[in-house]
Amino acid sequence: MNYESMPNRPIMCIDMKCFYASIVAMLHGLDVLKTPVAVVANFNQPGSVVLAASPLMKEKFSIKTGSRRYEIPKHPDIRLFEPKMSFFIQMSMTITKLISNYVPVDAIHVYSVDESFVDLTGTEKLWGSPEEAAKEIQKAILDQFNIPSAVGMGPNMLIAKLALDLEAKKTGFAKWTYEDIPKKLWPVRPLSKMWGIGKRMEANLNAIGIQTVGGLANTDLKELEKRFGVMGNQLYYHAWGIDLSKLGEPLITNGALSFGKGQMLMRDYHTRKEISVVLLEMCEDVMKRTRDAGYVGRTISMGLSYSRNAMTKGFHRSKTIEVPTSETLVMYRTCIELLDEHFAGEPARQLSVRISNLEREHSIQLDLFDDRKPQRQIIGPTMDAIRNRFGATSILRAVSFTKAGTAINRDRLVGGHLA
Amino acid sequence: MIQDRGNIKWASLMLPEHLELLREYKQERTEQPRELTEWELEELQQTIDQAFNQQLDIKLEVWKDYKITQWTGIIKSMNTNELILETLLNTKSIPIQSIQSAQLDTDYYD
């Protein structure tokens, strides 16, 4: 592989170590490195997941992210907290602002609440070599917020991320170059340890005899493309550490615009009737956002995953309707059609809905045989206006007051967790 | 041929509330300079020409790094892209594009 013409910028990927735990620790004046701290989604449910655990929590009590509330032993040293999502987001913003003291805003790409890419090009005069700049940023975050971090560096976003995931998360800092790819990336197995390869893709690759990233890199490109299309092409080049994406390019383009929502249900939902209640609430929320942004859409997709003890896997299907819409009930009806076509009658645990294929709402297509359309067109925005003014639960559909409804409880949540 | 999917692959699962804050922040930080009207540009040019020809002190408002800074000095030279301003302490090159307003310092005392 000829790396000569490939991008070669000083990119770093910085990850806040046990972000949520570090922040609650800071908030309560505890040292996250000396106290076993865990953030648990909800105290009242024993099956609730651990969202973050401090290093001591991991070492002494082997509780890590994804463990359950009931697995945590009773011990006087252990400090448990519930999440404060809006505060976590605020802290993430504060850290982003701190980083922007070192580089222009456009050189920061926030990847998640606790992870960001930073292009350190041109900072040499101010902060020394990119490594020094990176360490300076890590130090500033530790000094100001007592949040430890890990940094991976590389000539492009992909390698920075791989250096972070595969090495720096253990050592705190790692810098890879293209030359490191064969010796550091190729031995990686199972394949899903590599960014961009999920469990399903791993199974597909194993099925054709590929076990390691090196195996992937030495597979015939044509063969991969034939099997996996564009993804095959991407997999191949990723295995060689090649990534042409430009940090700083605006992320959200209109072409891929869509509105959607997913939620994990708090218990198994068994019947079509119960599921449809939640679907209606979700459609209402998604369509409100669509209307607020001034769009109408034609493609409606719906996903449903069954509870872990179900026999079948879930489904994800979509339907494209004739006339673009922003009406909640049109979306809801389409979702119900999809549900009726694909629902296997097993207990459901996770739902998602999405509207895509959007276009600007220029005018309403009137229908000679549908004389109630103008009225229906007004009801949505009217309800939106009431919600915008008096809060999301100020006006609800009656189904939300049934046992299956989730809107009232979820109003207090951000990202599915306590605000 | 590399079929890079570009930045799409880095689109992650971000909370809408977080995205909204980020968008606001970026907007705030990338505030564009004010678009000048034709007559403002004309007046700007006249003022700069006069200051240059008569070597008068001029006060410029310059847009840089999301904010406006003021510079006072004498224009040493200029071309269509930039002008060289000699202030009390040093010499700066200022892109013509980024000048938001100009005022002769003498006018100040009228």
Coordinates of C-alpha atoms in Angstrom, one line a residue, chain A:
Chain A
M1 CA 0.0 0.0 0.0
N2 CA 1.3 3.4 -0.9
Y3 CA 0.8 5.8 1.9
E4 CA 2.6 8.7 0.3
S5 CA -0.5 10.5 -1.0
M6 CA -2.6 9.7 2.0
P7 CA -3.7 12.3 4.5
N8 CA -1.1 13.0 7.2
R9 CA -2.4 15.4 9.8
P10 CA -1.8 15.5 13.5
I11 CA -5.3 14.3 14.6
M12 CA -6.0 13.3 18.2
C13 CA -9.0 11.5 19.6
I14 CA -9.6 12.3 23.3
D15 CA -11.7 10.2 25.5
M16 CA -12.8 11.2 29.0
K17 CA -12.2 8.3 31.3
C18 CA -15.3 7.1 33.1
F19 CA -16.9 10.4 32.2
Y20 CA -20.1 10.2 34.2
A21 CA -18.4 8.8 37.3
S22 CA -15.7 11.5 37.1
I23 CA -18.3 14.2 36.9
V24 CA -20.5 13.0 39.8
A25 CA -17.3 12.6 41.8
M26 CA -16.3 16.2 41.0
L27 CA -19.8 17.4 41.9
H28 CA -19.6 15.7 45.3
G29 CA -16.0 16.6 46.0
L30 CA -14.7 13.1 45.8
D31 CA -11.5 11.9 44.1
V32 CA -12.6 9.6 41.3
L33 CA -9.2 7.8 41.3
K34 CA -9.5 7.1 45.1
T35 CA -13.2 6.3 45.6
P36 CA -15.2 3.4 44.1
V37 CA -17.9 5.4 42.3
A38 CA -20.7 4.1 40.1
V39 CA -23.5 5.8 38.2
V40 CA -26.6 3.6 38.1
A41 CA -29.5 4.4 35.7
N42 CA -32.2 4.1 38.3
F43 CA -32.0 3.2 42.0
N44 CA -35.4 1.7 42.1
Q45 CA -34.8 -1.0 39.6
P46 CA -32.5 -3.8 40.6
G47 CA -31.9 -4.7 36.9
S48 CA -30.9 -1.1 36.1
V49 CA -27.5 -0.9 34.3
V50 CA -24.3 0.7 35.5
L51 CA -23.6 3.7 33.2
A52 CA -20.1 4.4 34.5
A53 CA -17.7 3.0 37.1
S54 CA -14.6 4.5 38.5
P55 CA -11.2 2.7 38.2
L56 CA -11.4 1.4 41.8
M57 CA -14.9 0.2 41.3
K58 CA -13.6 -1.8 38.3
E59 CA -10.6 -3.2 40.1
K60 CA -11.9 -3.9 43.6
F61 CA -15.4 -4.9 42.9
S62 CA -15.2 -5.8 39.2
I63 CA -18.2 -3.7 38.4
K64 CA -18.0 -2.1 34.9
T65 CA -20.2 -0.2 32.5
G66 CA -23.1 -2.5 31.7
S67 CA -23.1 -4.4 35.0
R68 CA -26.4 -4.5 36.8
R69 CA -27.5 -2.8 40.0
Y70 CA -28.0 -6.1 41.9
E71 CA -24.4 -7.2 41.1
I72 CA -23.0 -4.3 43.2
P73 CA -22.0 -5.6 46.6
K74 CA -23.0 -3.7 49.8
H75 CA -19.8 -2.0 50.9
P76 CA -19.4 1.1 53.0
D77 CA -16.8 2.6 50.6
I78 CA -19.0 2.4 47.5
R79 CA -20.7 5.5 46.4
L80 CA -23.6 5.2 44.1
F81 CA -25.3 8.0 42.1
E82 CA -28.1 8.4 39.7
P83 CA -27.3 10.2 36.4
K84 CA -27.8 13.9 35.8
M85 CA -27.9 13.9 32.0
S86 CA -28.3 17.6 31.4
F87 CA -25.4 18.3 33.7
F88 CA -23.2 15.7 31.9
I89 CA -24.0 17.4 28.6
Q90 CA -23.2 20.8 30.1
M91 CA -19.8 19.5 31.3
S92 CA -19.1 18.1 27.9
M93 CA -19.8 21.5 26.4
T94 CA -17.5 23.1 29.0
I95 CA -14.7 20.7 28.0
T96 CA -15.3 21.5 24.3
K97 CA -14.9 25.2 25.1
L98 CA -11.7 24.5 27.0
I99 CA -10.3 22.6 24.0
S100 CA -11.3 25.6 21.8
N101 CA -8.8 27.6 23.7
Y102 CA -6.1 25.5 22.0
V103 CA -7.6 25.1 18.4
P104 CA -10.3 26.8 16.4
V105 CA -13.8 25.5 16.9
D106 CA -13.8 24.0 13.4
A107 CA -10.9 21.8 14.3
I108 CA -13.0 20.1 17.0
H109 CA -15.4 17.3 16.1
V110 CA -17.4 16.2 19.1
Y111 CA -18.0 12.5 18.6
S112 CA -20.0 11.7 21.7
V113 CA -20.6 13.1 25.1
D114 CA -17.2 12.0 26.3
E115 CA -15.1 11.7 23.1
S116 CA -13.8 14.3 20.6
F117 CA -11.5 14.5 17.6
V118 CA -9.2 17.5 17.4
D119 CA -7.1 18.5 14.5
L120 CA -3.9 20.0 15.9
T121 CA -2.6 21.3 12.6
G122 CA -0.9 24.7 13.0
T123 CA -0.6 24.7 16.8
E124 CA 3.2 24.2 16.8
K125 CA 4.0 27.8 17.4
L126 CA 1.7 28.0 20.4
W127 CA 1.9 24.7 22.1
G128 CA 4.9 22.9 20.7
S129 CA 4.6 19.5 18.9
P130 CA 1.2 17.9 18.5
E131 CA 2.0 15.4 21.3
E132 CA 2.9 18.3 23.6
A133 CA -0.3 20.1 22.7
A134 CA -2.4 16.9 23.3
K135 CA -0.8 16.4 26.7
E136 CA -1.3 20.0 27.5
I137 CA -5.0 19.7 26.8
Q138 CA -5.2 16.5 28.9
K139 CA -3.5 18.3 31.7
A140 CA -5.8 21.3 31.5
I141 CA -8.9 19.0 31.7
L142 CA -7.4 17.1 34.7
D143 CA -6.4 20.3 36.5
Q144 CA -9.7 22.1 36.0
F145 CA -12.2 19.3 36.3
N146 CA -10.3 16.4 37.9
I147 CA -11.3 14.3 34.9
P148 CA -8.6 11.9 33.6
S149 CA -8.5 11.3 29.9
A150 CA -6.9 9.1 27.3
V151 CA -5.6 10.3 23.9
G152 CA -4.9 8.4 20.7
M153 CA -3.1 10.2 17.9
G154 CA -2.7 9.4 14.2
P155 CA -2.4 10.8 10.7
N156 CA -6.2 10.6 10.2
M157 CA -9.3 10.3 12.3
L158 CA -9.5 6.5 11.9
I159 CA -6.0 5.8 13.2
A160 CA -6.4 8.3 16.0
K161 CA -9.5 6.4 17.1
L162 CA -7.8 3.0 16.7
A163 CA -4.8 4.1 18.7
L164 CA -7.2 5.3 21.4
D165 CA -9.4 2.2 21.5
L166 CA -6.7 -0.4 21.2
E167 CA -3.8 1.1 23.1
A168 CA -4.4 4.5 24.8
K169 CA -7.4 3.3 26.8
K170 CA -4.9 1.2 28.8
T171 CA -1.9 3.5 28.7
G172 CA -3.4 7.0 28.6
F173 CA -1.6 8.0 25.5
A174 CA -0.7 6.4 22.2
K175 CA 0.5 7.7 18.8
W176 CA 0.3 5.6 15.7
T177 CA 1.6 6.1 12.2
Y178 CA 0.7 4.3 9.0
E179 CA 3.8 2.1 9.6
D180 CA 2.3 0.8 12.9
I181 CA -0.7 -0.6 11.1
P182 CA 0.7 -4.1 10.3
K183 CA 2.2 -4.7 13.7
K184 CA -0.4 -3.0 15.9
L185 CA -3.7 -3.3 14.0
W186 CA -3.4 -6.5 12.0
P187 CA -3.2 -9.0 15.0
V188 CA -6.5 -7.6 16.4
R189 CA -9.1 -10.3 17.0
P190 CA -12.0 -10.9 17.4
L191 CA -12.7 -8.5 14.6
S192 CA -15.4 -6.6 16.5
K193 CA -12.7 -5.1 18.7
M194 CA -11.9 -2.8 15.7
W195 CA -13.9 0.3 15.3
G196 CA -16.5 0.0 12.5
I197 CA -16.9 -3.7 12.7
G198 CA -20.0 -4.9 14.6
K199 CA -20.9 -8.4 15.8
R200 CA -22.9 -9.1 12.7
M201 CA -20.2 -8.0 10.3
E202 CA -17.7 -10.1 12.3
A203 CA -19.9 -13.2 11.9
N204 CA -20.1 -12.5 8.1
L205 CA -16.4 -12.1 7.8
N206 CA -15.7 -15.2 10.0
A207 CA -18.0 -17.1 7.7
I208 CA -15.6 -16.5 4.7
G209 CA -12.6 -17.4 6.8
I210 CA -11.4 -14.0 7.9
Q211 CA -10.5 -13.9 11.6
T212 CA -8.1 -11.0 12.1
V213 CA -7.8 -7.4 10.7
G214 CA -4.6 -8.6 8.9
G215 CA -6.7 -11.3 7.3
L216 CA -9.1 -8.6 6.1
A217 CA -6.3 -6.4 4.8
N218 CA -4.9 -9.3 2.7
T219 CA -8.3 -10.3 1.2
D220 CA -8.9 -9.5 -2.4
L221 CA -10.6 -6.1 -2.6
K222 CA -12.8 -7.2 -5.4
E223 CA -14.1 -10.1 -3.4
L224 CA -15.0 -7.9 -0.5
E225 CA -16.7 -5.4 -2.7
K226 CA -18.7 -8.2 -4.4
R227 CA -19.9 -9.4 -1.0
F228 CA -20.4 -6.2 1.0
G229 CA -20.5 -3.4 -1.6
V230 CA -19.3 0.0 -0.5
M231 CA -18.9 -1.3 3.1
G232 CA -16.5 -4.0 1.8
N233 CA -14.4 -1.3 0.1
Q234 CA -14.4 0.7 3.4
L235 CA -13.5 -2.3 5.5
Y236 CA -10.6 -3.1 3.3
Y237 CA -9.1 0.4 3.4
H238 CA -9.8 0.7 7.1
A239 CA -7.8 -2.5 7.6
W240 CA -4.9 -0.6 6.0
G241 CA -5.5 2.4 8.2
I242 CA -6.7 4.5 5.3
D243 CA -9.4 7.1 6.0
L244 CA -10.0 10.1 3.8
S245 CA -12.6 11.9 5.9
K246 CA -11.9 15.5 6.6
L247 CA -12.4 16.7 10.1
G248 CA -14.1 20.0 10.2
E249 CA -16.4 19.3 7.2
P250 CA -19.9 20.2 8.3
L251 CA -21.5 17.0 9.4
I252 CA -25.2 17.2 8.9
T253 CA -26.1 17.7 5.2
N254 CA -29.7 18.0 4.0
G255 CA -29.4 14.9 1.8
A256 CA -29.2 12.5 4.8
L257 CA -31.6 14.5 7.0
S258 CA -34.1 12.5 8.9
F259 CA -35.9 12.6 12.2
G260 CA -36.2 9.6 14.4
K261 CA -36.4 8.3 17.9
G262 CA -35.8 5.0 19.7
Q263 CA -36.6 3.8 23.1
M264 CA -35.9 0.9 25.4
L265 CA -39.1 -0.1 27.1
M266 CA -39.1 -0.6 30.8
R267 CA -40.8 -3.9 30.7
D268 CA -41.9 -6.4 28.1
Y269 CA -44.8 -5.2 25.9
H270 CA -46.8 -8.2 24.8
T271 CA -49.7 -7.0 22.7
R272 CA -50.2 -5.1 19.5
K273 CA -52.5 -2.7 21.5
E274 CA -49.8 -1.9 24.1
I275 CA -47.1 -1.4 21.5
S276 CA -49.3 0.8 19.4
V277 CA -49.7 3.2 22.4
V278 CA -45.9 3.8 22.6
L279 CA -45.7 4.0 18.8
L280 CA -48.3 6.8 18.7
E281 CA -46.4 8.7 21.4
M282 CA -43.1 8.3 19.5
C283 CA -44.7 9.3 16.1
E284 CA -46.1 12.4 17.8
D285 CA -42.7 13.4 19.1
V286 CA -40.9 12.7 15.8
M287 CA -43.5 14.5 13.8
K288 CA -43.4 17.5 16.1
R289 CA -39.7 17.9 15.4
T290 CA -40.3 17.4 11.7
R291 CA -43.0 20.1 11.7
D292 CA -40.9 22.5 13.9
A293 CA -38.1 22.2 11.3
G294 CA -40.5 22.8 8.5
Y295 CA -40.2 19.5 6.7
V296 CA -42.5 16.9 5.3
G297 CA -41.4 13.3 4.6
R298 CA -42.3 10.2 2.6
T299 CA -40.3 7.3 4.0
I300 CA -41.3 5.9 7.3
S301 CA -39.3 3.2 9.0
M302 CA -40.0 1.3 12.1
G303 CA -37.9 -1.1 14.2
L304 CA -38.8 -3.5 16.9
S305 CA -36.5 -5.7 19.0
Y306 CA -37.9 -8.5 21.1
S307 CA -37.1 -9.2 24.7
R308 CA -33.9 -11.3 25.3
N309 CA -35.9 -14.5 26.0
A310 CA -37.8 -14.3 22.7
M311 CA -37.3 -16.9 20.0
T312 CA -36.9 -14.5 17.1
K313 CA -34.8 -11.5 16.4
G314 CA -36.5 -8.1 15.8
F315 CA -37.2 -6.4 12.5
H316 CA -36.5 -3.1 10.9
R317 CA -38.7 -2.2 7.9
S318 CA -39.7 0.9 6.0
K319 CA -42.5 2.0 3.7
T320 CA -42.6 5.0 1.3
I321 CA -45.9 6.7 1.0
E322 CA -47.2 8.6 -2.0
V323 CA -47.8 12.1 -0.5
P324 CA -45.2 13.6 1.8
T325 CA -46.6 14.3 5.2
S326 CA -46.0 15.9 8.5
E327 CA -49.2 14.5 10.1
T328 CA -48.7 12.4 13.2
L329 CA -51.6 10.1 12.4
V330 CA -50.4 9.3 8.8
M331 CA -47.0 8.3 10.2
Y332 CA -48.7 6.3 13.0
R333 CA -51.0 4.5 10.5
T334 CA -47.9 3.5 8.4
C335 CA -46.1 2.2 11.5
I336 CA -49.2 0.1 12.4
E337 CA -49.2 -1.3 8.9
L338 CA -45.5 -2.3 9.3
L339 CA -46.2 -3.7 12.8
D340 CA -49.1 -5.8 11.5
E341 CA -47.0 -7.1 8.6
H342 CA -43.9 -8.1 10.6
F343 CA -44.9 -8.5 14.3
A344 CA -44.2 -12.0 15.4
G345 CA -46.2 -11.7 18.6
E346 CA -43.2 -12.0 20.9
P347 CA -42.7 -9.7 23.9
A348 CA -41.2 -6.4 22.6
R349 CA -38.5 -4.5 24.5
Q350 CA -37.2 -1.8 22.1
L351 CA -38.9 0.4 19.5
S352 CA -37.7 2.9 17.0
V353 CA -39.4 5.1 14.4
R354 CA -37.9 7.4 11.8
I355 CA -39.1 9.6 8.9
S356 CA -36.7 10.3 6.1
N357 CA -36.8 11.3 2.4
L358 CA -37.6 14.8 3.6
E359 CA -38.4 17.8 1.6
R360 CA -39.2 21.4 2.5
E361 CA -42.8 22.0 3.3
H362 CA -43.7 24.4 0.6
S363 CA -47.4 23.9 0.2
I364 CA -50.1 21.5 1.0
Q365 CA -51.1 19.1 -1.8
L366 CA -54.9 19.5 -1.6
D367 CA -57.1 16.5 -2.3
L368 CA -60.5 16.9 -4.0
F369 CA -61.9 14.0 -2.0
D370 CA -60.4 14.9 1.3
D371 CA -62.1 18.0 2.5
R372 CA -60.9 17.7 6.1
K373 CA -57.3 18.0 5.2
P374 CA -56.9 21.8 5.9
Q375 CA -58.3 21.2 9.5
R376 CA -56.0 18.3 10.1
Q377 CA -53.1 20.4 8.8
I378 CA -53.8 22.9 11.6
I379 CA -54.3 20.6 14.5
G380 CA -50.6 19.4 14.6
P381 CA -49.0 22.8 14.7
T382 CA -51.6 24.0 17.2
M383 CA -50.7 21.2 19.6
D384 CA -47.0 21.9 19.0
A385 CA -47.5 25.5 19.9
I386 CA -49.2 24.6 23.1
R387 CA -46.4 22.2 24.0
N388 CA -43.7 24.7 23.1
R389 CA -45.3 27.2 25.4
F390 CA -46.5 25.1 28.3
G391 CA -44.2 22.0 28.2
A392 CA -44.2 18.6 26.5
T393 CA -46.9 17.1 28.6
S394 CA -49.3 20.0 28.7
I395 CA -51.4 18.4 26.0
L396 CA -51.3 14.6 25.5
R397 CA -53.3 12.0 23.6
A398 CA -55.5 10.0 25.9
V399 CA -53.5 6.8 25.3
S400 CA -50.6 8.3 27.2
F401 CA -52.6 8.0 30.4
T402 CA -53.0 4.3 30.0
K403 CA -50.6 1.8 31.7
A404 CA -48.7 1.4 28.4
G405 CA -48.0 5.1 28.0
T406 CA -44.5 6.3 28.5
A407 CA -44.7 10.0 27.6
I408 CA -45.4 11.3 31.1
N409 CA -42.5 9.5 32.7
R410 CA -40.1 10.1 29.9
D411 CA -40.7 13.9 30.0
R412 CA -38.4 14.1 32.9
L413 CA -35.6 12.3 31.1
V414 CA -32.7 13.4 28.8
G415 CA -31.4 10.7 26.5
G416 CA -33.5 8.2 28.4
H417 CA -31.9 9.0 31.7
L418 CA -32.6 11.3 34.6
A419 CA -32.2 14.9 33.5

